Amino acid sequence: MRSEFLPFCKPSISDREIEAVTAVLRSGWITTGAENAGFEQDFSVRTGAPHAVALASATAGMHLALAALGIGPGDEVITPSLTWVSTANLIVLAGAKPVFVDVDRETLLVRPEAVAAAITGQTAAIVPVHYAGAPVDLDALRNIARQAGVPLIEDAAHALGTSCRGRRIGETGTTIFSFHPIKNITTGEGGMFCSDDEELALKIRRLRFHGLGVDAFDRQTQGRAPQAEVLEPGFKYNLTDLAAALGRVQLSRFDEFQQRREEIYWDYREKLAGIEELLPLRDPEYDHENARHLMIVRLDIDRAGLTRDDFMARLKERNIGTGLHFRATHLQKYYRERPGAGHDGRNGLPDTEWNSDRILSLPLFPDMRDEDVDDVIEAAKEVLSS
Ligand SMILES: *Cc1c(COP(=O)(O)O)cnc(C)c1O
């Protein structure tokens, strides 16, 4: 057994990140400024996004997007239940209703037919999730959104480096990325709103900082232009330059990170082939690039004779950390007790529930060593044979 605990994720922080953040600390300007502008620019180049607005988190981005689109009471927003809870929470907090749709059992991606079937006269937006680094079927979902006359906002928290049919996620449409420490690059906490809709991006930029009309960092005045005026009430969701400087170095190391993720992923796939109780996800059939954000497996609980939670606990006893991405939102206490606030029985969610009981994420991060993968496999085999 390993003597040292292996976390399921750990950010890769080199001396370069430490130097970049230190330089900002010494500069006299630590909140939103030149590093933010540079990070947005670098991110646009990397993803091809026409407009990029740096934010305090992806959750902040979703909040701003719903606010910018005027989503509120009487509106429905179609989204998967199998995702992080932030999207559904914000829909509820806006006074609107999340309408949960099922996902494909093997890819965990929303099924376009399920989205089409959930459209009503109240539908105000569709929020699909690019899951674990794989893209949703964007062409199909965009067609559905266009026909329904509603916006499509892509949750791209797992999708930096993902592409779908030759187009990078972020290059077209409206996307929200996350830089939480477990994501493919990190700023500590942070997010990026991207869009090819200039007006929407400008509105997000305004709402990000109190609704002020001017947001540009002005080198001469060391800050915001003094004539800035409130054009509409806004929020306080800007990213600090400490975080942006960290993000810029992470972005410059992104290719190196992805290469390592890819190697570790395929090493796992080869070694997992010998463990019948652990089923990896299937990649979607359309042409795409996968950012390999998470190494998700599903535990065959019948064959293994133990629950997923017990399996995770036994791995932990053997010093192997795992994650859970995600427990279905409609099965969380608040949503369970208020069916009207979420799933209303219009669509069954059998494949979401099946996966919610069985998924777990094995350690996958760029600084992992090959021997770490072997330790995970060995521990899993031990637990399953005991
Ligand atoms: C991480 C994550 C978010 C939230 O990102 P934050 O930056 O932590 O707000 C949203 N959706 C999904 C699918 C995520 O994994």
PDB file of N, CA and C in Angstrom, residues 112-149:
ATOM      1  N   PRO A 112     -29.810  15.437 -27.175  1.00  0.00           N
ATOM      2  CA  PRO A 112     -30.571  16.487 -27.852  1.00  0.00           C
ATOM      3  C   PRO A 112     -32.074  16.184 -27.917  1.00  0.00           C
ATOM      4  N   GLU A 113     -32.447  14.897 -28.102  1.00  0.00           N
ATOM      5  CA  GLU A 113     -33.880  14.554 -28.187  1.00  0.00           C
ATOM      6  C   GLU A 113     -34.578  14.873 -26.861  1.00  0.00           C
ATOM      7  N   ALA A 114     -33.873  14.674 -25.748  1.00  0.00           N
ATOM      8  CA  ALA A 114     -34.472  14.960 -24.440  1.00  0.00           C
ATOM      9  C   ALA A 114     -34.668  16.462 -24.282  1.00  0.00           C
ATOM     10  N   VAL A 115     -33.719  17.242 -24.786  1.00  0.00           N
ATOM     11  CA  VAL A 115     -33.846  18.706 -24.715  1.00  0.00           C
ATOM     12  C   VAL A 115     -35.029  19.151 -25.576  1.00  0.00           C
ATOM     13  N   ALA A 116     -35.112  18.620 -26.800  1.00  0.00           N
ATOM     14  CA  ALA A 116     -36.199  18.998 -27.706  1.00  0.00           C
ATOM     15  C   ALA A 116     -37.554  18.684 -27.069  1.00  0.00           C
ATOM     16  N   ALA A 117     -37.636  17.540 -26.388  1.00  0.00           N
ATOM     17  CA  ALA A 117     -38.904  17.125 -25.783  1.00  0.00           C
ATOM     18  C   ALA A 117     -39.279  17.990 -24.585  1.00  0.00           C
ATOM     19  N   ALA A 118     -38.317  18.682 -24.006  1.00  0.00           N
ATOM     20  CA  ALA A 118     -38.581  19.481 -22.798  1.00  0.00           C
ATOM     21  C   ALA A 118     -38.939  20.938 -23.110  1.00  0.00           C
ATOM     22  N   ILE A 119     -38.858  21.327 -24.378  1.00  0.00           N
ATOM     23  CA  ILE A 119     -39.171  22.714 -24.761  1.00  0.00           C
ATOM     24  C   ILE A 119     -40.666  22.995 -24.563  1.00  0.00           C
ATOM     25  N   THR A 120     -40.954  24.147 -23.920  1.00  0.00           N
ATOM     26  CA  THR A 120     -42.352  24.587 -23.795  1.00  0.00           C
ATOM     27  C   THR A 120     -42.394  26.083 -24.140  1.00  0.00           C
ATOM     28  N   GLY A 121     -43.551  26.672 -24.035  1.00  0.00           N
ATOM     29  CA  GLY A 121     -43.689  28.106 -24.262  1.00  0.00           C
ATOM     30  C   GLY A 121     -42.946  28.929 -23.218  1.00  0.00           C
ATOM     31  N   GLN A 122     -42.639  28.311 -22.081  1.00  0.00           N
ATOM     32  CA  GLN A 122     -41.943  29.028 -20.998  1.00  0.00           C
ATOM     33  C   GLN A 122     -40.420  28.921 -21.098  1.00  0.00           C
ATOM     34  N   THR A 123     -39.925  28.058 -21.980  1.00  0.00           N
ATOM     35  CA  THR A 123     -38.468  27.862 -22.061  1.00  0.00           C
ATOM     36  C   THR A 123     -37.783  29.179 -22.399  1.00  0.00           C
ATOM     37  N   ALA A 124     -36.811  29.553 -21.546  1.00  0.00           N
ATOM     38  CA  ALA A 124     -36.123  30.837 -21.750  1.00  0.00           C
ATOM     39  C   ALA A 124     -34.645  30.649 -22.094  1.00  0.00           C
ATOM     40  N   ALA A 125     -34.091  29.477 -21.822  1.00  0.00           N
ATOM     41  CA  ALA A 125     -32.693  29.211 -22.156  1.00  0.00           C
ATOM     42  C   ALA A 125     -32.421  27.714 -22.038  1.00  0.00           C
ATOM     43  N   ILE A 126     -31.332  27.284 -22.690  1.00  0.00           N
ATOM     44  CA  ILE A 126     -30.867  25.896 -22.603  1.00  0.00           C
ATOM     45  C   ILE A 126     -29.410  25.941 -22.139  1.00  0.00           C
ATOM     46  N   VAL A 127     -29.107  25.199 -21.070  1.00  0.00           N
ATOM     47  CA  VAL A 127     -27.740  25.203 -20.524  1.00  0.00           C
ATOM     48  C   VAL A 127     -27.187  23.770 -20.489  1.00  0.00           C
ATOM     49  N   PRO A 128     -26.551  23.320 -21.583  1.00  0.00           N
ATOM     50  CA  PRO A 128     -25.941  21.987 -21.581  1.00  0.00           C
ATOM     51  C   PRO A 128     -24.551  22.031 -20.947  1.00  0.00           C
ATOM     52  N   VAL A 129     -24.016  20.860 -20.623  1.00  0.00           N
ATOM     53  CA  VAL A 129     -22.704  20.762 -19.974  1.00  0.00           C
ATOM     54  C   VAL A 129     -21.779  19.889 -20.827  1.00  0.00           C
ATOM     55  N   HIS A 130     -20.614  20.412 -21.165  1.00  0.00           N
ATOM     56  CA  HIS A 130     -19.574  19.590 -21.800  1.00  0.00           C
ATOM     57  C   HIS A 130     -18.947  18.782 -20.661  1.00  0.00           C
ATOM     58  N   TYR A 131     -19.155  17.466 -20.671  1.00  0.00           N
ATOM     59  CA  TYR A 131     -18.868  16.669 -19.475  1.00  0.00           C
ATOM     60  C   TYR A 131     -17.507  15.989 -19.497  1.00  0.00           C
ATOM     61  N   ALA A 132     -16.730  16.249 -18.453  1.00  0.00           N
ATOM     62  CA  ALA A 132     -15.451  15.552 -18.231  1.00  0.00           C
ATOM     63  C   ALA A 132     -14.446  15.771 -19.364  1.00  0.00           C
ATOM     64  N   GLY A 133     -14.702  16.774 -20.213  1.00  0.00           N
ATOM     65  CA  GLY A 133     -13.779  17.063 -21.310  1.00  0.00           C
ATOM     66  C   GLY A 133     -14.345  16.714 -22.674  1.00  0.00           C
ATOM     67  N   ALA A 134     -15.500  16.037 -22.709  1.00  0.00           N
ATOM     68  CA  ALA A 134     -16.145  15.685 -23.980  1.00  0.00           C
ATOM     69  C   ALA A 134     -17.199  16.745 -24.329  1.00  0.00           C
ATOM     70  N   PRO A 135     -17.355  17.066 -25.604  1.00  0.00           N
ATOM     71  CA  PRO A 135     -18.345  18.084 -25.987  1.00  0.00           C
ATOM     72  C   PRO A 135     -19.744  17.494 -26.189  1.00  0.00           C
ATOM     73  N   VAL A 136     -20.769  18.274 -25.844  1.00  0.00           N
ATOM     74  CA  VAL A 136     -22.134  17.889 -26.220  1.00  0.00           C
ATOM     75  C   VAL A 136     -22.251  18.009 -27.738  1.00  0.00           C
ATOM     76  N   ASP A 137     -23.323  17.448 -28.284  1.00  0.00           N
ATOM     77  CA  ASP A 137     -23.571  17.546 -29.725  1.00  0.00           C
ATOM     78  C   ASP A 137     -24.056  18.974 -30.025  1.00  0.00           C
ATOM     79  N   LEU A 138     -23.084  19.860 -30.275  1.00  0.00           N
ATOM     80  CA  LEU A 138     -23.397  21.286 -30.403  1.00  0.00           C
ATOM     81  C   LEU A 138     -24.304  21.596 -31.596  1.00  0.00           C
ATOM     82  N   ASP A 139     -24.056  20.933 -32.731  1.00  0.00           N
ATOM     83  CA  ASP A 139     -24.873  21.234 -33.919  1.00  0.00           C
ATOM     84  C   ASP A 139     -26.346  20.951 -33.636  1.00  0.00           C
ATOM     85  N   ALA A 140     -26.600  19.791 -33.034  1.00  0.00           N
ATOM     86  CA  ALA A 140     -27.992  19.409 -32.757  1.00  0.00           C
ATOM     87  C   ALA A 140     -28.621  20.366 -31.748  1.00  0.00           C
ATOM     88  N   LEU A 141     -27.876  20.708 -30.695  1.00  0.00           N
ATOM     89  CA  LEU A 141     -28.446  21.577 -29.657  1.00  0.00           C
ATOM     90  C   LEU A 141     -28.659  22.994 -30.173  1.00  0.00           C
ATOM     91  N   ARG A 142     -27.737  23.464 -31.023  1.00  0.00           N
ATOM     92  CA  ARG A 142     -27.921  24.818 -31.580  1.00  0.00           C
ATOM     93  C   ARG A 142     -29.137  24.887 -32.473  1.00  0.00           C
ATOM     94  N   ASN A 143     -29.377  23.814 -33.220  1.00  0.00           N
ATOM     95  CA  ASN A 143     -30.582  23.775 -34.059  1.00  0.00           C
ATOM     96  C   ASN A 143     -31.842  23.853 -33.219  1.00  0.00           C
ATOM     97  N   ILE A 144     -31.855  23.089 -32.134  1.00  0.00           N
ATOM     98  CA  ILE A 144     -33.026  23.071 -31.251  1.00  0.00           C
ATOM     99  C   ILE A 144     -33.235  24.458 -30.639  1.00  0.00           C
ATOM    100  N   ALA A 145     -32.146  25.079 -30.187  1.00  0.00           N
ATOM    101  CA  ALA A 145     -32.243  26.406 -29.565  1.00  0.00           C
ATOM    102  C   ALA A 145     -32.727  27.432 -30.592  1.00  0.00           C
ATOM    103  N   ARG A 146     -32.205  27.352 -31.799  1.00  0.00           N
ATOM    104  CA  ARG A 146     -32.585  28.308 -32.844  1.00  0.00           C
ATOM    105  C   ARG A 146     -34.070  28.163 -33.164  1.00  0.00           C
ATOM    106  N   GLN A 147     -34.515  26.905 -33.316  1.00  0.00           N
ATOM    107  CA  GLN A 147     -35.928  26.680 -33.630  1.00  0.00           C
ATOM    108  C   GLN A 147     -36.837  27.170 -32.518  1.00  0.00           C
ATOM    109  N   ALA A 148     -36.391  27.017 -31.281  1.00  0.00           N
ATOM    110  CA  ALA A 148     -37.209  27.452 -30.137  1.00  0.00           C
ATOM    111  C   ALA A 148     -37.052  28.954 -29.895  1.00  0.00           C
ATOM    112  N   GLY A 149     -36.068  29.565 -30.536  1.00  0.00           N
ATOM    113  CA  GLY A 149     -35.833  30.999 -30.359  1.00  0.00           C
ATOM    114  C   GLY A 149     -35.304  31.348 -28.975  1.00  0.00           C
TER     115      GLY A 149
END
